Amino acid sequence: MLHSTKKVNNFTKLGINKKTITSLNYLDFIYPTPIQKKVIPKALDGENIIGIAQTGTGKTLAYGLPMIENIMKNNGRGLVVVPTRELATQVGDSLKQAGKSWGLKCTIIIGGVSQKKQVINLKKNPHIVIATPGRLLDLVNQREFDLNQVSILTLDEADRMLDEGFLPEITKILERSKSVKQKLLFSATMPKSISILINKFISNSVKIEISPQGTTPEKLDHEVFFIAKNNRVQLLRSILEQYNNDSVLVFTRTKYGAKKLAKDIRNMGHTAAEIHSNRTQAQRKTALKGFADWKFRILVATDIASRGIDVANIGLVVNFDLPDQLDDYVHRVGRTGRAGKDGKAISFVLPPQRSSIKKIEKLIGTTLTISHSKYSLDDKMDDLNQFGRKKRNKRKFHSKKRYYKK
């Protein structure tokens, strides 16, 4: 049973109901974040909202609290669509906790697990459904879920859903949601494809931008090592020894790379888990829980997890591979340095990727610190730039470790 405290909760100033405040007090959520201050009052009034905010800003409760209250008061149904299974699970957990005083019922609709059980849960008429696009549309097409019953629809991490190739699914979901009374969309960036969706399907919306696109945590230190591909594991070994008291999140470009690197890290004597598309939902859940509980100090992940990880106090993010989409750099490194704490992000950069670093610096508005070790390339930046751009130059470029041929 939940017990309220005498502590004054600042969420009351935003119009949040006393019932919800009871849950927030129990969770020790007393002071709303900037995104929550701006979104909650307008969402409570039923306005359509376009929110531009980075991960770790508190946007789940920004759209979640008004959804809970409006659904419980008006006997409607809420739908939250997210890009990954991990994020769906975490959003579901957050909403259940925040709506506990209301007796809120949520169900999660994701791929990789039994569809039969999900259909059974839908028949129990949950107040809020949290879903990934593919499985949701499957159930809609099978007439197991009726979008006409949805009164509030939130698209969370919209840019990420498009990156994952879900544009056709999102378009179909919006096309079939014409009876939805309130629509909210949240995204860290605002590419043209999302603007087109907004103009077509979310009319008369209020735009709320908390931090400019490309914003990373204030106390985040960005560091770069220029390195040959074959030397990355040795450099990672050195870094993991240096940060031996921190939880570390390592990103790779492919699922095969993640699997191999996790094995290499375990062979170094560290506890490590991996999360990528070849892992089952149960395996992903075990890895995330183990990482959060410090059973695994190191988690190796592909970008499928970059916005689905909500683990406190990650001390270091390592980009073993730079992301294919430069916007994902922001989402990756946003896992550390959260809530005003110090954070560290280290990126391994192959010589031909020099131009990508310049683009990242332009995106985040910060110069990345170039560091050196006995495993990194010691060439001057101008030489590295030539290495990456002079494709017809067959000269060899020398480093202290070895020769590299263009």
Coordinates of C-alpha atoms in Angstrom, one line a residue:
M1 CA 0.0 0.0 0.0
L2 CA 1.3 3.5 -0.9
H3 CA 1.6 6.2 1.8
S4 CA 1.8 9.9 1.0
T5 CA 4.3 12.0 2.8
K6 CA 4.1 15.6 4.1
K7 CA 6.8 16.7 1.6
V8 CA 5.4 19.3 -0.9
N9 CA 5.4 17.9 -4.3
N10 CA 6.0 20.4 -7.1
F11 CA 4.0 18.3 -9.6
T12 CA 0.8 19.7 -7.9
K13 CA 1.6 23.1 -9.5
L14 CA 1.3 21.5 -12.9
G15 CA -2.3 20.3 -12.3
I16 CA -1.4 16.7 -11.4
N17 CA -4.1 15.0 -9.3
K18 CA -3.6 14.1 -5.6
K19 CA -4.0 10.4 -6.5
T20 CA -1.0 10.6 -8.9
I21 CA 1.0 12.6 -6.4
T22 CA 0.7 9.7 -3.9
S23 CA 2.5 7.5 -6.4
L24 CA 5.1 10.2 -7.2
N25 CA 5.8 10.7 -3.5
Y26 CA 6.3 7.0 -3.1
L27 CA 8.7 7.0 -6.0
D28 CA 10.4 10.2 -4.7
F29 CA 9.6 12.2 -7.8
I30 CA 9.2 15.6 -6.3
Y31 CA 10.6 18.1 -8.8
P32 CA 9.5 18.1 -12.4
T33 CA 12.1 18.3 -15.2
P34 CA 11.9 21.2 -17.8
I35 CA 10.1 19.0 -20.3
Q36 CA 7.6 17.9 -17.7
K37 CA 6.9 21.5 -16.7
K38 CA 6.1 22.5 -20.3
V39 CA 4.3 19.3 -21.5
I40 CA 2.1 18.2 -18.6
P41 CA -0.2 21.2 -18.3
K42 CA -0.9 21.3 -22.1
A43 CA -1.3 17.5 -22.3
L44 CA -3.7 17.6 -19.4
D45 CA -5.8 20.0 -21.5
G46 CA -5.9 17.6 -24.4
E47 CA -3.6 19.5 -26.8
N48 CA -1.7 17.8 -29.5
I49 CA 2.0 18.1 -28.8
I50 CA 5.3 17.8 -30.7
G51 CA 8.1 17.5 -28.2
I52 CA 11.8 17.7 -29.1
A53 CA 13.9 16.4 -26.3
Q54 CA 16.9 14.2 -25.7
T55 CA 16.9 10.9 -23.8
G56 CA 17.2 11.2 -20.0
T57 CA 15.0 14.4 -19.9
G58 CA 12.0 12.8 -18.2
K59 CA 9.7 12.8 -21.2
T60 CA 8.2 9.4 -20.3
L61 CA 6.4 11.0 -17.3
A62 CA 5.9 14.2 -19.3
Y63 CA 3.4 12.4 -21.6
G64 CA 2.7 9.5 -19.2
L65 CA 1.2 11.3 -16.3
P66 CA -1.4 13.3 -18.3
M67 CA -2.2 10.1 -20.2
I68 CA -2.9 8.2 -17.0
E69 CA -5.1 10.9 -15.5
N70 CA -7.1 11.6 -18.7
I71 CA -7.6 7.9 -19.4
M72 CA -8.7 7.1 -15.8
K73 CA -11.0 10.1 -15.6
N74 CA -12.6 9.7 -19.0
N75 CA -12.6 5.9 -19.4
G76 CA -10.5 6.0 -22.6
R77 CA -7.6 4.0 -23.8
G78 CA -4.0 5.1 -24.3
L79 CA -1.5 3.8 -26.8
V80 CA 2.3 4.4 -26.6
V81 CA 4.4 3.3 -29.7
V82 CA 8.1 3.0 -29.2
P83 CA 11.0 1.7 -31.4
T84 CA 12.4 -1.2 -29.3
R85 CA 11.3 -4.0 -27.0
E86 CA 13.6 -2.7 -24.2
L87 CA 12.1 0.8 -24.3
A88 CA 8.6 -0.7 -24.4
T89 CA 9.3 -2.7 -21.2
Q90 CA 10.8 0.3 -19.4
V91 CA 8.0 2.7 -20.4
G92 CA 5.5 0.1 -19.2
D93 CA 7.2 -0.2 -15.9
S94 CA 7.4 3.5 -15.4
L95 CA 3.7 4.0 -16.2
K96 CA 2.6 1.1 -13.9
Q97 CA 4.5 2.7 -11.0
A98 CA 3.2 6.2 -11.7
G99 CA -0.4 4.9 -12.0
K100 CA -0.4 2.5 -9.1
S101 CA -2.7 4.7 -7.0
W102 CA -5.2 4.6 -9.8
G103 CA -5.1 0.9 -10.2
L104 CA -3.7 1.4 -13.7
K105 CA -3.6 -1.7 -16.0
C106 CA -0.9 -1.7 -18.8
T107 CA 0.0 -4.3 -21.3
I108 CA 3.1 -4.5 -23.5
I109 CA 2.8 -5.6 -27.2
I110 CA 6.3 -6.5 -28.7
G111 CA 7.8 -8.9 -31.0
G112 CA 10.0 -11.8 -29.9
V113 CA 7.5 -13.2 -27.4
S114 CA 4.2 -15.1 -27.5
Q115 CA 1.5 -13.3 -29.5
K116 CA -1.2 -15.5 -27.9
K117 CA -0.5 -14.2 -24.4
Q118 CA -0.6 -10.7 -25.7
V119 CA -4.0 -11.2 -27.3
I120 CA -5.3 -12.6 -24.0
N121 CA -4.0 -9.5 -22.2
L122 CA -5.6 -7.2 -24.7
K123 CA -9.0 -8.9 -24.0
K124 CA -8.6 -7.8 -20.4
N125 CA -9.1 -4.2 -21.6
P126 CA -5.9 -2.5 -20.3
H127 CA -6.0 1.2 -19.8
I128 CA -2.7 1.8 -21.7
V129 CA -1.0 -0.3 -24.3
I130 CA 2.7 0.1 -25.0
A131 CA 3.8 -1.4 -28.3
T132 CA 6.5 -1.7 -31.0
P133 CA 5.2 -0.8 -34.5
G134 CA 5.5 -4.2 -36.2
R135 CA 3.7 -6.4 -33.6
L136 CA 1.1 -3.7 -33.1
L137 CA 0.2 -3.6 -36.8
D138 CA 0.1 -7.4 -36.9
L139 CA -2.5 -7.4 -34.2
V140 CA -4.4 -4.6 -35.8
N141 CA -4.5 -6.5 -39.1
Q142 CA -5.7 -9.6 -37.3
R143 CA -8.4 -7.5 -35.7
E144 CA -7.1 -8.3 -32.2
F145 CA -6.6 -4.6 -31.5
D146 CA -8.9 -1.7 -32.6
L147 CA -7.2 1.6 -33.1
N148 CA -10.7 3.2 -33.0
Q149 CA -10.8 2.5 -29.3
V150 CA -7.7 4.6 -28.7
S151 CA -8.3 8.1 -27.3
I152 CA -4.7 9.2 -26.7
L153 CA -1.8 8.2 -28.9
T154 CA 1.9 8.9 -28.2
L155 CA 4.7 8.2 -30.6
D156 CA 8.0 8.1 -28.6
E157 CA 11.4 8.2 -30.1
A158 CA 9.9 8.9 -33.5
D159 CA 13.2 9.5 -35.2
R160 CA 14.5 6.2 -34.0
M161 CA 11.5 4.4 -35.3
L162 CA 12.2 5.8 -38.7
D163 CA 15.9 4.9 -38.4
E164 CA 14.8 1.3 -37.7
G165 CA 12.7 1.3 -41.0
F166 CA 9.3 1.6 -39.4
L167 CA 8.1 4.5 -41.5
P168 CA 5.5 2.4 -43.4
E169 CA 4.1 0.9 -40.2
I170 CA 3.9 4.3 -38.4
T171 CA 2.2 5.8 -41.5
K172 CA -0.4 3.0 -41.4
I173 CA -0.9 3.4 -37.7
L174 CA -1.6 7.1 -38.1
E175 CA -3.8 6.6 -41.1
R176 CA -6.0 4.2 -39.0
S177 CA -6.0 6.5 -35.9
K178 CA -8.3 9.3 -37.3
S179 CA -10.7 8.9 -34.4
V180 CA -7.9 9.5 -31.8
K181 CA -8.7 12.7 -29.8
Q182 CA -5.1 13.6 -28.8
K183 CA -1.8 12.8 -30.4
L184 CA 1.7 13.4 -29.1
L185 CA 5.0 12.9 -30.8
F186 CA 8.4 13.0 -29.2
S187 CA 11.7 12.9 -31.0
A188 CA 15.3 13.9 -30.3
T189 CA 15.7 15.2 -33.9
M190 CA 13.3 16.5 -36.5
P191 CA 14.1 15.1 -39.9
K192 CA 12.0 16.0 -42.9
S193 CA 10.2 12.6 -42.9
I194 CA 8.8 13.3 -39.4
S195 CA 7.8 16.8 -40.4
I196 CA 5.8 15.4 -43.2
L197 CA 4.0 13.0 -40.9
I198 CA 3.2 15.8 -38.5
N199 CA 1.8 18.0 -41.2
K200 CA -0.3 15.2 -42.5
F201 CA -1.6 13.5 -39.3
I202 CA -1.1 15.8 -36.3
S203 CA -2.9 19.0 -36.9
N204 CA -3.0 22.0 -34.6
S205 CA -0.1 20.8 -32.5
V206 CA 2.0 22.7 -30.0
K207 CA 5.8 22.4 -30.5
I208 CA 7.8 22.2 -27.3
E209 CA 11.6 22.1 -27.7
I210 CA 13.6 21.7 -24.5
S211 CA 17.1 21.3 -25.9
P212 CA 18.4 22.0 -29.4
Q213 CA 18.9 19.0 -31.7
G214 CA 22.3 17.4 -31.0
T215 CA 22.4 18.4 -27.4
T216 CA 24.4 16.1 -25.1
P217 CA 24.6 16.1 -21.3
E218 CA 26.2 19.2 -19.9
K219 CA 28.9 17.4 -17.8
L220 CA 29.8 14.9 -20.5
D221 CA 33.5 14.7 -21.6
H222 CA 34.0 13.6 -25.2
E223 CA 37.3 11.9 -26.1
V224 CA 38.5 10.5 -29.4
F225 CA 41.3 8.0 -30.3
F226 CA 42.4 7.7 -33.9
I227 CA 43.3 4.1 -34.2
A228 CA 43.9 1.2 -36.7
K229 CA 41.1 -1.4 -36.8
N230 CA 43.3 -4.2 -35.5
N231 CA 44.4 -2.2 -32.4
R232 CA 41.0 -1.4 -31.0
V233 CA 40.7 -4.4 -28.7
Q234 CA 44.0 -3.7 -27.1
L235 CA 43.1 -0.1 -26.5
L236 CA 39.7 -1.1 -25.1
R237 CA 41.5 -3.4 -22.7
S238 CA 43.6 -0.5 -21.4
I239 CA 40.5 1.7 -21.0
L240 CA 38.5 -0.9 -19.1
E241 CA 41.4 -1.3 -16.7
Q242 CA 41.6 2.5 -16.2
Y243 CA 37.8 2.7 -15.6
N244 CA 37.7 -0.5 -13.4
N245 CA 35.2 1.0 -11.0
D246 CA 32.6 2.2 -13.5
S247 CA 29.8 0.5 -15.4
V248 CA 30.7 0.7 -19.1
L249 CA 28.4 0.6 -22.1
V250 CA 30.2 -0.3 -25.4
F251 CA 28.6 0.1 -28.8
T252 CA 29.4 -1.8 -31.9
R253 CA 28.0 -1.5 -35.4
T254 CA 26.9 -5.1 -36.0
K255 CA 25.4 -7.9 -33.9
Y256 CA 28.3 -10.2 -34.9
G257 CA 30.7 -7.6 -33.7
A258 CA 28.9 -7.3 -30.4
K259 CA 28.9 -11.0 -29.8
K260 CA 32.7 -11.3 -30.6
L261 CA 33.6 -8.2 -28.5
A262 CA 31.6 -9.4 -25.5
K263 CA 33.5 -12.7 -25.6
D264 CA 36.9 -10.8 -25.9
I265 CA 36.0 -8.7 -22.9
R266 CA 35.1 -11.8 -20.8
N267 CA 38.4 -13.3 -21.8
M268 CA 40.0 -10.2 -20.3
G269 CA 38.5 -11.1 -17.0
H270 CA 35.6 -8.7 -16.9
T271 CA 31.9 -9.5 -16.4
A272 CA 30.1 -8.6 -19.7
A273 CA 26.8 -9.2 -21.4
E274 CA 25.6 -8.4 -24.9
I275 CA 22.4 -7.1 -26.4
H276 CA 21.5 -7.2 -30.1
S277 CA 18.9 -8.4 -32.5
N278 CA 20.0 -12.0 -32.4
R279 CA 19.3 -12.2 -28.7
T280 CA 15.8 -13.4 -27.5
Q281 CA 13.7 -11.0 -25.5
A282 CA 14.4 -13.1 -22.4
Q283 CA 18.2 -12.8 -23.0
R284 CA 17.9 -9.1 -23.5
K285 CA 16.0 -8.6 -20.4
T286 CA 18.5 -10.7 -18.4
A287 CA 21.4 -8.7 -19.8
L288 CA 19.8 -5.4 -19.0
K289 CA 18.8 -6.4 -15.5
G290 CA 22.3 -7.9 -14.9
F291 CA 23.9 -4.6 -16.1
A292 CA 21.6 -2.5 -13.9
D293 CA 22.3 -4.7 -10.9
W294 CA 26.1 -4.8 -11.5
K295 CA 26.1 -8.6 -12.2
F296 CA 27.7 -7.5 -15.5
R297 CA 29.9 -4.4 -15.3
I298 CA 30.1 -4.1 -19.0
L299 CA 27.3 -4.2 -21.6
V300 CA 28.1 -4.5 -25.3
A301 CA 25.2 -3.3 -27.5
T302 CA 24.3 -2.4 -31.0
D303 CA 22.2 0.7 -31.7
I304 CA 19.0 -1.3 -31.2
A305 CA 19.6 -0.6 -27.5
S306 CA 20.9 3.0 -27.6
R307 CA 17.5 4.4 -26.7
G308 CA 16.2 1.4 -24.8
I309 CA 18.7 1.5 -21.9
D310 CA 17.6 3.3 -18.8
V311 CA 20.3 2.4 -16.3
A312 CA 21.4 4.9 -13.7
N313 CA 25.1 5.9 -13.1
I314 CA 26.7 4.6 -16.3
G315 CA 30.2 5.9 -15.9
L316 CA 31.5 5.5 -19.5
V317 CA 30.2 5.0 -23.0
V318 CA 32.7 3.6 -25.6
N319 CA 32.0 3.8 -29.3
F320 CA 34.0 0.8 -30.4
D321 CA 32.5 1.5 -33.8
L322 CA 31.1 4.9 -34.8
P323 CA 27.4 4.8 -35.6
D324 CA 26.2 4.6 -39.1
Q325 CA 23.7 7.5 -38.4
L326 CA 25.6 10.4 -36.9
D327 CA 22.5 11.4 -34.9
D328 CA 22.9 8.1 -33.0
Y329 CA 26.1 9.5 -31.5
V330 CA 23.9 11.8 -29.4
H331 CA 21.6 8.9 -28.3
R332 CA 24.5 6.6 -27.5
V333 CA 26.5 9.0 -25.3
G334 CA 23.3 10.3 -23.7
R335 CA 23.4 7.1 -21.6
T336 CA 26.1 8.7 -19.3
G337 CA 26.3 12.0 -17.6
R338 CA 22.6 12.0 -16.8
A339 CA 20.8 14.1 -14.2
G340 CA 23.7 16.6 -13.9
K341 CA 26.3 13.9 -13.1
D342 CA 29.7 13.7 -14.7
G343 CA 30.0 11.4 -17.8
K344 CA 32.6 10.2 -20.2
A345 CA 32.3 9.1 -23.9
I346 CA 35.3 7.7 -25.8
S347 CA 35.1 7.0 -29.5
F348 CA 37.5 4.9 -31.6
V349 CA 37.9 6.5 -35.0
L350 CA 39.5 4.9 -38.0
P351 CA 41.5 7.3 -40.2
P352 CA 39.0 7.4 -43.1
Q353 CA 36.3 8.4 -40.6
R354 CA 37.9 11.8 -39.8
S355 CA 35.1 13.6 -41.7
S356 CA 32.5 12.0 -39.5
I357 CA 34.1 13.5 -36.4
K358 CA 33.9 17.0 -37.9
K359 CA 30.2 16.3 -38.5
I360 CA 29.6 15.1 -35.0
E361 CA 31.4 18.2 -33.6
K362 CA 29.1 20.4 -35.7
L363 CA 26.0 18.5 -34.6
I364 CA 26.7 18.7 -30.8
G365 CA 28.5 22.1 -30.9
T366 CA 31.5 20.8 -29.0
T367 CA 35.1 20.0 -30.0
L368 CA 36.0 16.4 -29.3
T369 CA 39.3 16.0 -27.4
I370 CA 41.8 13.9 -29.4
S371 CA 43.9 11.7 -27.1
H372 CA 46.8 9.3 -27.7
S373 CA 47.9 6.0 -26.3
K374 CA 50.5 3.4 -27.3
Y375 CA 47.8 1.7 -29.4
S376 CA 46.5 4.8 -31.2
L377 CA 47.9 6.4 -34.3
D378 CA 50.2 9.3 -33.5
D379 CA 50.0 11.0 -36.9
K380 CA 49.1 14.6 -37.0
M381 CA 45.5 15.5 -37.7
D382 CA 46.4 16.8 -41.2
D383 CA 48.1 13.5 -42.1
L384 CA 45.0 11.6 -40.8
N385 CA 42.9 13.8 -43.0
Q386 CA 45.0 13.0 -46.0
F387 CA 44.9 9.3 -45.1
G388 CA 41.1 9.4 -45.2
R389 CA 40.6 11.5 -48.4
K390 CA 43.5 10.9 -50.9
K391 CA 42.1 7.7 -52.4
R392 CA 44.5 7.7 -55.3
N393 CA 47.6 8.3 -53.2
K394 CA 49.4 5.0 -52.8
R395 CA 52.1 6.3 -50.4
K396 CA 52.4 4.6 -47.0
F397 CA 51.6 6.6 -43.9
H398 CA 53.8 5.8 -41.0
S399 CA 52.9 5.5 -37.3
K400 CA 55.0 4.4 -34.4
K401 CA 53.2 1.0 -34.3
R402 CA 53.3 -0.1 -37.9
Y403 CA 52.8 1.0 -41.6
Y404 CA 49.4 1.5 -43.1
K405 CA 48.8 1.4 -46.8
K406 CA 46.0 3.5 -48.3

